[in-house]
PDB file of C-alpha atoms in Angstrom:
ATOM      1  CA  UNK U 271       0.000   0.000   0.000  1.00  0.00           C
ATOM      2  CA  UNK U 272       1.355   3.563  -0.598  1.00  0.00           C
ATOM      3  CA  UNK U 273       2.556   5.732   2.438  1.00  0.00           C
ATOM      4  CA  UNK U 274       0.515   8.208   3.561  1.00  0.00           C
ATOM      5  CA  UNK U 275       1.398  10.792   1.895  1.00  0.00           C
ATOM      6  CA  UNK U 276       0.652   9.439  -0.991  1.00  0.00           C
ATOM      7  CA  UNK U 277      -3.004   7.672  -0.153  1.00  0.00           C
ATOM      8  CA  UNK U 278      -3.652  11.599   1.134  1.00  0.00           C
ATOM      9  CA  UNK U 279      -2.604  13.190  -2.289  1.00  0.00           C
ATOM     10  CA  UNK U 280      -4.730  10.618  -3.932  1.00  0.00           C
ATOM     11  CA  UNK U 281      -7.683  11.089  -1.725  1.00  0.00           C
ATOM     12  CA  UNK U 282      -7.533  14.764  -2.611  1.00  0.00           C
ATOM     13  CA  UNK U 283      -7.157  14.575  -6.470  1.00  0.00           C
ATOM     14  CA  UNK U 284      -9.995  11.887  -6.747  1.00  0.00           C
ATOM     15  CA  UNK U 285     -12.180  14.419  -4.423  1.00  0.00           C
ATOM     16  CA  UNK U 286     -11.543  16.922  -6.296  1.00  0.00           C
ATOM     17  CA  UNK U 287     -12.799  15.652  -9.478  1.00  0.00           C
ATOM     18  CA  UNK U 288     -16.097  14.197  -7.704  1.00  0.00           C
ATOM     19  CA  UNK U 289     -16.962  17.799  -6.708  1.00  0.00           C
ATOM     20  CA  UNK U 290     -17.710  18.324  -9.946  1.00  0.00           C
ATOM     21  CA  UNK U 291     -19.821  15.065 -10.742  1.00  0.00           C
ATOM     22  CA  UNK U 292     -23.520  14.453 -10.449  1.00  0.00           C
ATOM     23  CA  UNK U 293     -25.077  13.559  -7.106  1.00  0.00           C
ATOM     24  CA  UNK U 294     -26.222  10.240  -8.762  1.00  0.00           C
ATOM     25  CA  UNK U 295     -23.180   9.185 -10.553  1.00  0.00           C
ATOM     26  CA  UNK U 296     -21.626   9.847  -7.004  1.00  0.00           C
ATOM     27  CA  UNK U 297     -24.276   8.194  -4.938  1.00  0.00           C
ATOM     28  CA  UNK U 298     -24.089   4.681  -7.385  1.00  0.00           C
ATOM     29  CA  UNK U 299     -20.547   4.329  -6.683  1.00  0.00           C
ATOM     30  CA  UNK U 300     -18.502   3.982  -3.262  1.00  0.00           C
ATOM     31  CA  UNK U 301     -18.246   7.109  -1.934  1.00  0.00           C
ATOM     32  CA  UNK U 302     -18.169   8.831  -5.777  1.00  0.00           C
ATOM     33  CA  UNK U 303     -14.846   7.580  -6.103  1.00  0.00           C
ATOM     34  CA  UNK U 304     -14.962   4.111  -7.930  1.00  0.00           C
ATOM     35  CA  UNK U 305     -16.344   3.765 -11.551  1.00  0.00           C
ATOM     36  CA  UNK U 306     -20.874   3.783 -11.103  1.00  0.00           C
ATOM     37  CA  UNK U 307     -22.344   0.686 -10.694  1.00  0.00           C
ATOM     38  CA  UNK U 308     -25.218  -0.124 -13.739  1.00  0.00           C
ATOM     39  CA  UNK U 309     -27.334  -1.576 -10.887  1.00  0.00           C
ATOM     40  CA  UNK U 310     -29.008   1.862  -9.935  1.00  0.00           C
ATOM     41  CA  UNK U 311     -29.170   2.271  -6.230  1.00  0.00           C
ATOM     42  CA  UNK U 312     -27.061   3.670  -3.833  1.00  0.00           C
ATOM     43  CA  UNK U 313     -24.104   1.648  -1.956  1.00  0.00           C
ATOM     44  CA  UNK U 314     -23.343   3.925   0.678  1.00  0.00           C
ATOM     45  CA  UNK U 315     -25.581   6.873   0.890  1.00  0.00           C
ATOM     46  CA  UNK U 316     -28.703   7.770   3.493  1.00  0.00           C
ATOM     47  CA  UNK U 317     -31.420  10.366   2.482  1.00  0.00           C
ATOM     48  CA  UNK U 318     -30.856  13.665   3.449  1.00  0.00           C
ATOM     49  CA  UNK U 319     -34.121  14.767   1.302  1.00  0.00           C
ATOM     50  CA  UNK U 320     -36.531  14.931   4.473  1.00  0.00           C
ATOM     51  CA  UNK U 321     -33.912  16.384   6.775  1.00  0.00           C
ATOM     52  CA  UNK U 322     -34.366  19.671   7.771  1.00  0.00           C
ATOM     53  CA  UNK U 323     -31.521  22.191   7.041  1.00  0.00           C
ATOM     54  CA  UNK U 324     -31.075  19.729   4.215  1.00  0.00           C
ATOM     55  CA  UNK U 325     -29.444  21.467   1.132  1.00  0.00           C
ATOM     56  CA  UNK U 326     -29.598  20.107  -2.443  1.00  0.00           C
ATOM     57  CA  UNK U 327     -26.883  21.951  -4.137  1.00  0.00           C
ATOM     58  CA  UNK U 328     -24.489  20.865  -0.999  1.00  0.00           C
ATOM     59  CA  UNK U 329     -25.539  17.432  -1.714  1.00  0.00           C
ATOM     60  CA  UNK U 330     -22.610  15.618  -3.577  1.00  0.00           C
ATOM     61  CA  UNK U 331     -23.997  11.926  -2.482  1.00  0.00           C
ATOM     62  CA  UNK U 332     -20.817  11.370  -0.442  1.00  0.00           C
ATOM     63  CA  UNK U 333     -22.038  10.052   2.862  1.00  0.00           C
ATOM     64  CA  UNK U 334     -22.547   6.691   4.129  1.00  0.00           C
ATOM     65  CA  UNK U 335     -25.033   7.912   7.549  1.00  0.00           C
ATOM     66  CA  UNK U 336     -26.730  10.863   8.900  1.00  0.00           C
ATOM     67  CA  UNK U 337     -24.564  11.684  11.612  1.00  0.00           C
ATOM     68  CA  UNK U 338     -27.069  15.111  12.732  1.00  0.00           C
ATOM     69  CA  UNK U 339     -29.492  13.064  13.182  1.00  0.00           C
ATOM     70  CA  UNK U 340     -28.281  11.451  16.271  1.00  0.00           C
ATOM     71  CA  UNK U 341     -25.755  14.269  17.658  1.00  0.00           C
ATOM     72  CA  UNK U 342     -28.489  16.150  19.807  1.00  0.00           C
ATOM     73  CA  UNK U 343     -26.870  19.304  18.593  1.00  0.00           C
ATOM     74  CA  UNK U 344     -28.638  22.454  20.611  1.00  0.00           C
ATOM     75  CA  UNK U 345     -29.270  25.893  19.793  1.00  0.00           C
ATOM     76  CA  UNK U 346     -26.282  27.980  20.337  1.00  0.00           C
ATOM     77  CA  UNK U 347     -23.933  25.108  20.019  1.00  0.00           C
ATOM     78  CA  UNK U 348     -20.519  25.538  17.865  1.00  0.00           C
ATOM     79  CA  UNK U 349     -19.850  22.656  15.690  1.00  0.00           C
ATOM     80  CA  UNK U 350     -17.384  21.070  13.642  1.00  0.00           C
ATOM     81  CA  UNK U 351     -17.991  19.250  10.576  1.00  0.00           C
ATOM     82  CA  UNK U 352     -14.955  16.774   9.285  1.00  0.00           C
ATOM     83  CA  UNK U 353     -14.660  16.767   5.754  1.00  0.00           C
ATOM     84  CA  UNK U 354     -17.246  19.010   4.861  1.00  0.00           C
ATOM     85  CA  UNK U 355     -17.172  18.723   1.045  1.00  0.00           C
ATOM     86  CA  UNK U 356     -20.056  21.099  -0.361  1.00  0.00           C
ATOM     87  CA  UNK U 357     -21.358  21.700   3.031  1.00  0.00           C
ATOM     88  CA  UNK U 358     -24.575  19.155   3.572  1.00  0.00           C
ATOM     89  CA  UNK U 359     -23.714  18.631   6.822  1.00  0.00           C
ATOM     90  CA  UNK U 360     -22.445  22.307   7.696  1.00  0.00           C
ATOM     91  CA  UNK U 361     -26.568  23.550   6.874  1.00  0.00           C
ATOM     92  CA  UNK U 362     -27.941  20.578   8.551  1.00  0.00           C
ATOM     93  CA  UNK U 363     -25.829  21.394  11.500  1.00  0.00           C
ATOM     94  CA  UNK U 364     -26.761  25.294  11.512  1.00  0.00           C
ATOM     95  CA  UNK U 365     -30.619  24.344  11.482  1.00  0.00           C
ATOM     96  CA  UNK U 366     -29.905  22.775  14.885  1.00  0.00           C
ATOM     97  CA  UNK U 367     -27.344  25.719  16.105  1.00  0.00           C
ATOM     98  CA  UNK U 368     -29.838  28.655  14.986  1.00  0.00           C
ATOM     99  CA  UNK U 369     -28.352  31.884  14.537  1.00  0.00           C
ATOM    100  CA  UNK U 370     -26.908  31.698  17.809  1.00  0.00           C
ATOM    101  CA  UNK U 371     -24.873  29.177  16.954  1.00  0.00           C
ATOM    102  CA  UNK U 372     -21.679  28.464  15.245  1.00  0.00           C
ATOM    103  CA  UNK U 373     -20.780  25.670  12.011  1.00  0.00           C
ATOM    104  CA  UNK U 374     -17.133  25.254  11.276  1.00  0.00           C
ATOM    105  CA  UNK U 375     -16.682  22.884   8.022  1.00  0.00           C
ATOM    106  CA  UNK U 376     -13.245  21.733   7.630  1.00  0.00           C
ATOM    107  CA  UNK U 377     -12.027  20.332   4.244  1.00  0.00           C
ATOM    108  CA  UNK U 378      -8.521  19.782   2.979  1.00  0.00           C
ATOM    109  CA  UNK U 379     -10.012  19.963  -1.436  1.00  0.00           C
ATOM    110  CA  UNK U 380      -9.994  23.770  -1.862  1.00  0.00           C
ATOM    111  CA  UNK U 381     -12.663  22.924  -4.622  1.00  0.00           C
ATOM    112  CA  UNK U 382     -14.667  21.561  -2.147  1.00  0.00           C
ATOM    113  CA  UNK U 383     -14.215  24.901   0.001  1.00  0.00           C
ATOM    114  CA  UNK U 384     -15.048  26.967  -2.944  1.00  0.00           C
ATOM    115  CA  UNK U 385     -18.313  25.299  -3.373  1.00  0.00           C
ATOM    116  CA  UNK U 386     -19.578  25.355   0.477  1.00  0.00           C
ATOM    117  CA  UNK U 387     -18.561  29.070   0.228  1.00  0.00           C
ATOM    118  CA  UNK U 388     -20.299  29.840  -2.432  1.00  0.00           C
ATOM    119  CA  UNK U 389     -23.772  27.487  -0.792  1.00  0.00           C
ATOM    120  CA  UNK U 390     -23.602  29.663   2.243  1.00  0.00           C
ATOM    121  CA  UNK U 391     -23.619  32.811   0.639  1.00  0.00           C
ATOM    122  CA  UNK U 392     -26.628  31.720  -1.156  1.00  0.00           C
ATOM    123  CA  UNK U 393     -28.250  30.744   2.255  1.00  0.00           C
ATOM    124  CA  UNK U 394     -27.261  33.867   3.555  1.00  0.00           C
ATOM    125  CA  UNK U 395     -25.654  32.113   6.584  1.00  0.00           C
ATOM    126  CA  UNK U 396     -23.246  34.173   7.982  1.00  0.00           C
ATOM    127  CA  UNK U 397     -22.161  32.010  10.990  1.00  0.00           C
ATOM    128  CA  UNK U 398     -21.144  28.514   8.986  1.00  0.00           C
ATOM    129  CA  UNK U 399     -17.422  28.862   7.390  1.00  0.00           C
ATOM    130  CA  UNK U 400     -15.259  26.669   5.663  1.00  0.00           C
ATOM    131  CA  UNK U 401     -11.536  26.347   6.489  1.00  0.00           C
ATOM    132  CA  UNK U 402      -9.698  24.465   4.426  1.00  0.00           C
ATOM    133  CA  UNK U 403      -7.250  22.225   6.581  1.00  0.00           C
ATOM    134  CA  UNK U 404      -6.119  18.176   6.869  1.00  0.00           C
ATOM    135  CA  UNK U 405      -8.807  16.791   9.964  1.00  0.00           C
ATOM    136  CA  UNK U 406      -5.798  15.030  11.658  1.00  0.00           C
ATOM    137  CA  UNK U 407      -4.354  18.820  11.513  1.00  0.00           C
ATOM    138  CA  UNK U 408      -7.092  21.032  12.453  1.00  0.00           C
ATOM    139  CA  UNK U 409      -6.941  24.630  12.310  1.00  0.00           C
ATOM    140  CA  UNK U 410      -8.815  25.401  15.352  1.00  0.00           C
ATOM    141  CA  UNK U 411      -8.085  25.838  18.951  1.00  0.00           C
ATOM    142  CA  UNK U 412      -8.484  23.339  22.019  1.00  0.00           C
ATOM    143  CA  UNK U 413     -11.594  22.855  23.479  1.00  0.00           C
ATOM    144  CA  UNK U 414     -13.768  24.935  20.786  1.00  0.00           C
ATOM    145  CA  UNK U 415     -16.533  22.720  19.630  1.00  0.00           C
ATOM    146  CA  UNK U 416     -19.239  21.053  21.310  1.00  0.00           C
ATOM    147  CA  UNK U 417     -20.213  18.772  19.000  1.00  0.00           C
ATOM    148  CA  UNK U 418     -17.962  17.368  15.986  1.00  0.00           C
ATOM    149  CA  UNK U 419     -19.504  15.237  13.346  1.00  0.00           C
ATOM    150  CA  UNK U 420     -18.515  13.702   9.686  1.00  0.00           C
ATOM    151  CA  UNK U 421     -19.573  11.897   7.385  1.00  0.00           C
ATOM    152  CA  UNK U 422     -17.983   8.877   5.311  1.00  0.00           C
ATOM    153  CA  UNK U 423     -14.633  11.002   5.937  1.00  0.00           C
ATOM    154  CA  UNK U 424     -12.188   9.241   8.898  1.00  0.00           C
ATOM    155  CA  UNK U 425     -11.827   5.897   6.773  1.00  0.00           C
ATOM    156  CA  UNK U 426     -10.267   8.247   4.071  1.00  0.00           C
ATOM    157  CA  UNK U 427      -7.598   9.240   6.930  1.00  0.00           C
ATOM    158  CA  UNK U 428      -4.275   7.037   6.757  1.00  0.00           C
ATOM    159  CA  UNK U 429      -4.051   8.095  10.550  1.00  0.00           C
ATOM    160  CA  UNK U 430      -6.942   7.802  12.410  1.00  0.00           C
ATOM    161  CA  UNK U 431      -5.710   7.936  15.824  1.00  0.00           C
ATOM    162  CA  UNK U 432      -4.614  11.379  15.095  1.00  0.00           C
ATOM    163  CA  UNK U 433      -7.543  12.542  13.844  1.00  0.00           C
ATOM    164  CA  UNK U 434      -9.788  10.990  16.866  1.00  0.00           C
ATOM    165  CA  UNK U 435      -6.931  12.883  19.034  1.00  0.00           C
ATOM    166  CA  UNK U 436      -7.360  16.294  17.128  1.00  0.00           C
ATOM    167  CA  UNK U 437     -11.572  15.186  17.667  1.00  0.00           C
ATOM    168  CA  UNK U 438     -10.636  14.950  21.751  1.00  0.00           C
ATOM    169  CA  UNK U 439      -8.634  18.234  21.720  1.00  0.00           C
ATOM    170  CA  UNK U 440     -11.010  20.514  19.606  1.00  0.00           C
ATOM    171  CA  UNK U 441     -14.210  19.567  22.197  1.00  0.00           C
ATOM    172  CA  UNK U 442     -14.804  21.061  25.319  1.00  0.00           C
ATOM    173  CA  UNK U 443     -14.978  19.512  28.442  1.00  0.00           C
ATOM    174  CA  UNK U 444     -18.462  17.059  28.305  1.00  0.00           C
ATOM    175  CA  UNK U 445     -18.892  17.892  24.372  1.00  0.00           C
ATOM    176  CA  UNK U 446     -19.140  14.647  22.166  1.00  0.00           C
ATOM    177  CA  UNK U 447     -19.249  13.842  18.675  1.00  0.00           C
ATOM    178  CA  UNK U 448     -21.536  11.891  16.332  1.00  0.00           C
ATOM    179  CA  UNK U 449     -19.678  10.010  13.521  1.00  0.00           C
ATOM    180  CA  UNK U 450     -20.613   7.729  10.337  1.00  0.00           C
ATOM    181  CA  UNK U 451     -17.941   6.005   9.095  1.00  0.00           C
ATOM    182  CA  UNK U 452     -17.123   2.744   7.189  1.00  0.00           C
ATOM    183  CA  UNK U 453     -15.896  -0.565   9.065  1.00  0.00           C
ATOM    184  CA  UNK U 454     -15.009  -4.111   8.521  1.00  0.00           C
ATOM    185  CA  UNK U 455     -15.624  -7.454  10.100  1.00  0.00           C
ATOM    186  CA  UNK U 456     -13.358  -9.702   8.578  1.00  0.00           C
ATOM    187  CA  UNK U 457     -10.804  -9.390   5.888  1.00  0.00           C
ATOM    188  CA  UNK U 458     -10.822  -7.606   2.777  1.00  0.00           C
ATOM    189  CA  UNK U 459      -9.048  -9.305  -0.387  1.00  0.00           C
ATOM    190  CA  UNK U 460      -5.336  -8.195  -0.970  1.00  0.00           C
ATOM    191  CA  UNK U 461      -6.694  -6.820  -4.228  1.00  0.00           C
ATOM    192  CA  UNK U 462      -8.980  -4.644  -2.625  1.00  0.00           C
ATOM    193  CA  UNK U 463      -6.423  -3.686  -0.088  1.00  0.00           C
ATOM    194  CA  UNK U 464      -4.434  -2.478  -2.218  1.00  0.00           C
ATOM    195  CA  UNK U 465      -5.933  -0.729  -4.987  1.00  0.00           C
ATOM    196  CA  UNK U 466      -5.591   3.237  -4.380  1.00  0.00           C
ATOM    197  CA  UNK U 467      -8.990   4.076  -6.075  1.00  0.00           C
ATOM    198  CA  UNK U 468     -10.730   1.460  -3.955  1.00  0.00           C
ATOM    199  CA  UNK U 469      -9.124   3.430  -0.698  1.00  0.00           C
ATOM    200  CA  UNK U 470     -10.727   7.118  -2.336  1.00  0.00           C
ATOM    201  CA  UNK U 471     -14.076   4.675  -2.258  1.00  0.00           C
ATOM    202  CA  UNK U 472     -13.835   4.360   1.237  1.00  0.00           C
ATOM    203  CA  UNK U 473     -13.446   0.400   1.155  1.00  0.00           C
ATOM    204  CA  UNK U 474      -9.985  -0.075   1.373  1.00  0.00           C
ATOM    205  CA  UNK U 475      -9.229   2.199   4.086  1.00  0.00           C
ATOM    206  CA  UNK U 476     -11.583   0.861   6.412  1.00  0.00           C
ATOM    207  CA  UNK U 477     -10.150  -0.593   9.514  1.00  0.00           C
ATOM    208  CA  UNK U 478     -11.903  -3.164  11.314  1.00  0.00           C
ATOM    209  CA  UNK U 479     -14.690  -2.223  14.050  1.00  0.00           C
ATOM    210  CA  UNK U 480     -13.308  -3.489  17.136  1.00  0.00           C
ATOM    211  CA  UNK U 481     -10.041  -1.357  16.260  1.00  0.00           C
ATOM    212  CA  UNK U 482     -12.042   1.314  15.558  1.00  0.00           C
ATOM    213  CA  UNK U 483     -13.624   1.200  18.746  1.00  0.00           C
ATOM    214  CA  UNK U 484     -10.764   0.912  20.858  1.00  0.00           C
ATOM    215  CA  UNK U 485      -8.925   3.484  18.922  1.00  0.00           C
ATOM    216  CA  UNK U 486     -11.392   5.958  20.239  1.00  0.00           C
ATOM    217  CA  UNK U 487     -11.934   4.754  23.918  1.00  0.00           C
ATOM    218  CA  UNK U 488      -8.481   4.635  24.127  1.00  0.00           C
ATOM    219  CA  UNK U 489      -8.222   8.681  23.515  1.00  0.00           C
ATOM    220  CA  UNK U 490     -10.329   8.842  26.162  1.00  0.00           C
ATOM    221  CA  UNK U 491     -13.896   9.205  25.520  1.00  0.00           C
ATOM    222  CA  UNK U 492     -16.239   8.007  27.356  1.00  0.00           C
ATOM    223  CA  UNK U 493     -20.218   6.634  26.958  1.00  0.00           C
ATOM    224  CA  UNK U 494     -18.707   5.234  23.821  1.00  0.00           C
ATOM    225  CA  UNK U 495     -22.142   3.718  21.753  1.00  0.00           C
ATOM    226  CA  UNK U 496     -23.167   2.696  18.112  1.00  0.00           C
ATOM    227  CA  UNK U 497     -26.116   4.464  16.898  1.00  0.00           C
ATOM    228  CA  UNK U 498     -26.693   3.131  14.046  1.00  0.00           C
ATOM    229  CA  UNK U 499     -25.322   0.118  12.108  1.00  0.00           C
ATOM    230  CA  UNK U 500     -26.384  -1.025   8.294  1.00  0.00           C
ATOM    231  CA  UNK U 501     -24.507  -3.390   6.216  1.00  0.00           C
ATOM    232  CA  UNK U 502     -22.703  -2.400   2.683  1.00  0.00           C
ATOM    233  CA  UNK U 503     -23.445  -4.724  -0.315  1.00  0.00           C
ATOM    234  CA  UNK U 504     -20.303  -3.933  -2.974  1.00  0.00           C
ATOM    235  CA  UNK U 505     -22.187  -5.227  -6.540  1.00  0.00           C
ATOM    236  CA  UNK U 506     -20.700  -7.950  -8.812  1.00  0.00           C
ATOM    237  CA  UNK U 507     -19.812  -5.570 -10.921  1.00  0.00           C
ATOM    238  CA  UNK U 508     -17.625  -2.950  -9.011  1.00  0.00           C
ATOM    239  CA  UNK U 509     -15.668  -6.338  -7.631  1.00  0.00           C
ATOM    240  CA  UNK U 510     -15.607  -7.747 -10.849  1.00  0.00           C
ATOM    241  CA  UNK U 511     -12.821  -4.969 -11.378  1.00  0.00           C
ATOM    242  CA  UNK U 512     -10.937  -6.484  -8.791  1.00  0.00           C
ATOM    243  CA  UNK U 513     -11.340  -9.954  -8.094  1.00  0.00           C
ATOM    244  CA  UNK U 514     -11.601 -12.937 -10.908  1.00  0.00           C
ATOM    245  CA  UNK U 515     -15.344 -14.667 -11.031  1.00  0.00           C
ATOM    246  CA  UNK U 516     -14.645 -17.292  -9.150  1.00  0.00           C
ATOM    247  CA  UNK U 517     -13.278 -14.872  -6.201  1.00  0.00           C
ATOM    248  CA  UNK U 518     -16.083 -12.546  -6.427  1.00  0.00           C
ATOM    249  CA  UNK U 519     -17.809 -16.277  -5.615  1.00  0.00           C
ATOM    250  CA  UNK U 520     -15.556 -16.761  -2.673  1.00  0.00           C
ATOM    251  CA  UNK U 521     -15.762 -13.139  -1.623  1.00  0.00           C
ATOM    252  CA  UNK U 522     -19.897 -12.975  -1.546  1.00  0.00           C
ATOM    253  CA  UNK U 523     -19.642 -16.338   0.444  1.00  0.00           C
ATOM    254  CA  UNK U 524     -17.178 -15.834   2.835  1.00  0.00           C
ATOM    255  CA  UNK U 525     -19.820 -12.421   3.727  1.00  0.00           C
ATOM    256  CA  UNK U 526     -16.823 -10.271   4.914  1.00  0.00           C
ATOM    257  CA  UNK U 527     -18.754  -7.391   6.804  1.00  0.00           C
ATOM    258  CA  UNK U 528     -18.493  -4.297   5.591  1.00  0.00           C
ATOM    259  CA  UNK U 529     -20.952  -1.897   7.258  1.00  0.00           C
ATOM    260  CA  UNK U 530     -21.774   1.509   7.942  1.00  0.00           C
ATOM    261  CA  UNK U 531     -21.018   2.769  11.541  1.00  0.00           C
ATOM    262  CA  UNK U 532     -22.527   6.187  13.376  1.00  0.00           C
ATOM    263  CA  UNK U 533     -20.715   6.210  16.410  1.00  0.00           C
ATOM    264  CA  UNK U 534     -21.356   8.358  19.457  1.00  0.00           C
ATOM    265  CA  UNK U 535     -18.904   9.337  22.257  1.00  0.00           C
ATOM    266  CA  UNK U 536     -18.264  12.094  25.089  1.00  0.00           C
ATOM    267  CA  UNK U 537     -15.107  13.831  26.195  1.00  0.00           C
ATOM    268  CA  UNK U 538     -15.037  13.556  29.864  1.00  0.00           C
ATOM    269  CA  UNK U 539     -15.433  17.132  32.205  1.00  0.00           C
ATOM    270  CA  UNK U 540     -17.682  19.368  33.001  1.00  0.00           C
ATOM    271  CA  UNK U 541     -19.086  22.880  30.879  1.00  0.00           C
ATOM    272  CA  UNK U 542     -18.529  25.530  32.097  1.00  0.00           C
ATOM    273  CA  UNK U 543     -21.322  28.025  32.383  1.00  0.00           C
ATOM    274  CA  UNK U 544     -20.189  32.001  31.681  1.00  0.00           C
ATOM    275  CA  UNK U 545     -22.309  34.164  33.607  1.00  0.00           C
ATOM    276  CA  UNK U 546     -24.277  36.886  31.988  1.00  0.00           C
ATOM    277  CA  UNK U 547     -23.033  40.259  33.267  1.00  0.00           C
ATOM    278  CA  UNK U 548     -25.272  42.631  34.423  1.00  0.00           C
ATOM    279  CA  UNK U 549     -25.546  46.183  32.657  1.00  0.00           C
ATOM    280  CA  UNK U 550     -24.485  47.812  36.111  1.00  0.00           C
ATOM    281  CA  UNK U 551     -21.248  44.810  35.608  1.00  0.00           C
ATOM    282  CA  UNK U 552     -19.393  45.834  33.057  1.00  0.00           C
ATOM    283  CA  UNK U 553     -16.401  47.529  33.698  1.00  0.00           C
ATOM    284  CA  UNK U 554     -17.629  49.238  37.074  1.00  0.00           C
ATOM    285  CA  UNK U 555     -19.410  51.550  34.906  1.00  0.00           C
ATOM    286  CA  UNK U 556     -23.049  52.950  35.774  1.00  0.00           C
ATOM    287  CA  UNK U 557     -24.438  51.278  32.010  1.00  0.00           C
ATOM    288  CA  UNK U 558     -28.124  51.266  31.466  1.00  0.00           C
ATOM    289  CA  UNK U 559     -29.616  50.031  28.282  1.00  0.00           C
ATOM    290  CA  UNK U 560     -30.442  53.267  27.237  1.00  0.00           C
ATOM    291  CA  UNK U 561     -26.996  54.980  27.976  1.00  0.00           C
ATOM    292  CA  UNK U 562     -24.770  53.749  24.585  1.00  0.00           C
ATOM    293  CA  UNK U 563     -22.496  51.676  26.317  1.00  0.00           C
ATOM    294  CA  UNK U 564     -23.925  48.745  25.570  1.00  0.00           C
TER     295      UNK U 564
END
């Protein structure tokens, strides 16, 4: 397998060519990144149609769970989104946050950026951004967010103990994330393994669950819990690419499980409540509302 470098500059390359395909060429392959499959229905994908928040020019067909669905985001809440490609998520996200609130999208594709941008102007929401970073490198401070969530992103991550580390730093104390990502039970084929546009499909690069697990419990979270849990069917024809007939045969038998994770876990502490000052508060002066200095 390439070093991870490499699998990174890959990743971004084939990303950057999906943001400018079709939601439904994406959506019939894995993750967008392998060639469509001609049975028409989507491999990884869940409907965003009915969600509120949900945005259908931010919709690239990329994501393999609804991870704001189960992250009991609140109004007011700042939230980071890993991997935010055209910025589904991001406007889910901000439904929950309101105004009040605050949506950070981080993507490392600056095509990807552009597009989000250019969705959130059109929304006219002026408290989701994009910052175009690497998630196991984020550019934001400690103990910022208190709720991070992706999408169908982590299993495109050589290094996924950094980038649960980066998730542990970036919370605040008692803020937890809500993630949907791709795992294994069992073994993939060498073939699959090791073919670079199967790892930008989000097959490859999936580790299997009980590492996955334990990679983020040991970090330190805590109330670790699936949410959700469907399995992945890859068609004849996408493995046909890859294995001969008779070890697509073997492959289908042997039911290696590849499924579709939304994980849920909290960083341990306790929020800290900021009192609200009182006009007569700030700054020892005598401030009504009425008096400007407020």
């Amino acid at each position: 397998m390439k070093n991870e470098q490499e699998l990174k500059d890959i990743v971004k390359e084939r990303y950057s060519k999906i943001a400018e395909q079709g939601k439904a060429e994406n959506a019939s392959s894995c993750c967008g990144a392998t060639t469509p499959s001609n049975k028409v229905y989507n491999i990884m994908m869940d409907d965003y149609s009915e969600t509120e928040g949900y945005n259908e020019d931010a919709d690239l067909g990329l994501g393999c769970g609804l991870p704001t669905q189960f992250a009991k985001i609140k109004a007011g809440d700042t939230v980071i989104d890993l991997g935010s490609g055209a910025g589904n998520d991001c406007f889910v996200a901000r439904h929950e946050t309101g105004a009040e609130g605050k949506v950070i999208g981080i993507d490392f594709t600056p095509i990807m950026i552009d597009k989000a941008r250019i969705n959130a102007e059109k929304l006219g929401y002026n408290n989701v951004e994009f910052r175009t970073g690497d998630i196991d490198d984020m550019p934001v401070s400690d103990n910022i967010a208190d709720v991070v969530v992706s999408n169908c992103v982590l299993n495109l991550v050589p290094n996924k103990e950094k980038v649960i580390g980066e998730m542990y730093r970036v919370l605040k104390p008692n803020g937890h994330f809500s993630v949907s990502d791709i795992v294994l039970v069992g073994n993939l084929p060498e073939a699959l393994k090791e073919d670079a546009e199967m790892y930008a499909g989000c097959v490859a690069g999936a580790i299997q669950k009980s590492d996955y697990l334990q990679l983020i419990e040991a970090q330190g979270f805590q109330n670790v819990q699936i949410q959700k849990e469907k399995p992945i069917v890859i068609p004849d024809d996408i493995l046909s690419k890859y294995l001969s007939e008779e070890e697509v045969k073997t492959f289908n038998q042997k039911a290696v499980g590849i499924f579709s994770i939304t994980v849920y876990g909290e960083k341990p502490g306790s929020k800290e409540e900021k009192p609200k000052l009182k006009f007569s508060e700030i700054e020892g002066e005598s401030c009504s509302p009425n008096s400007g200095c407020c």
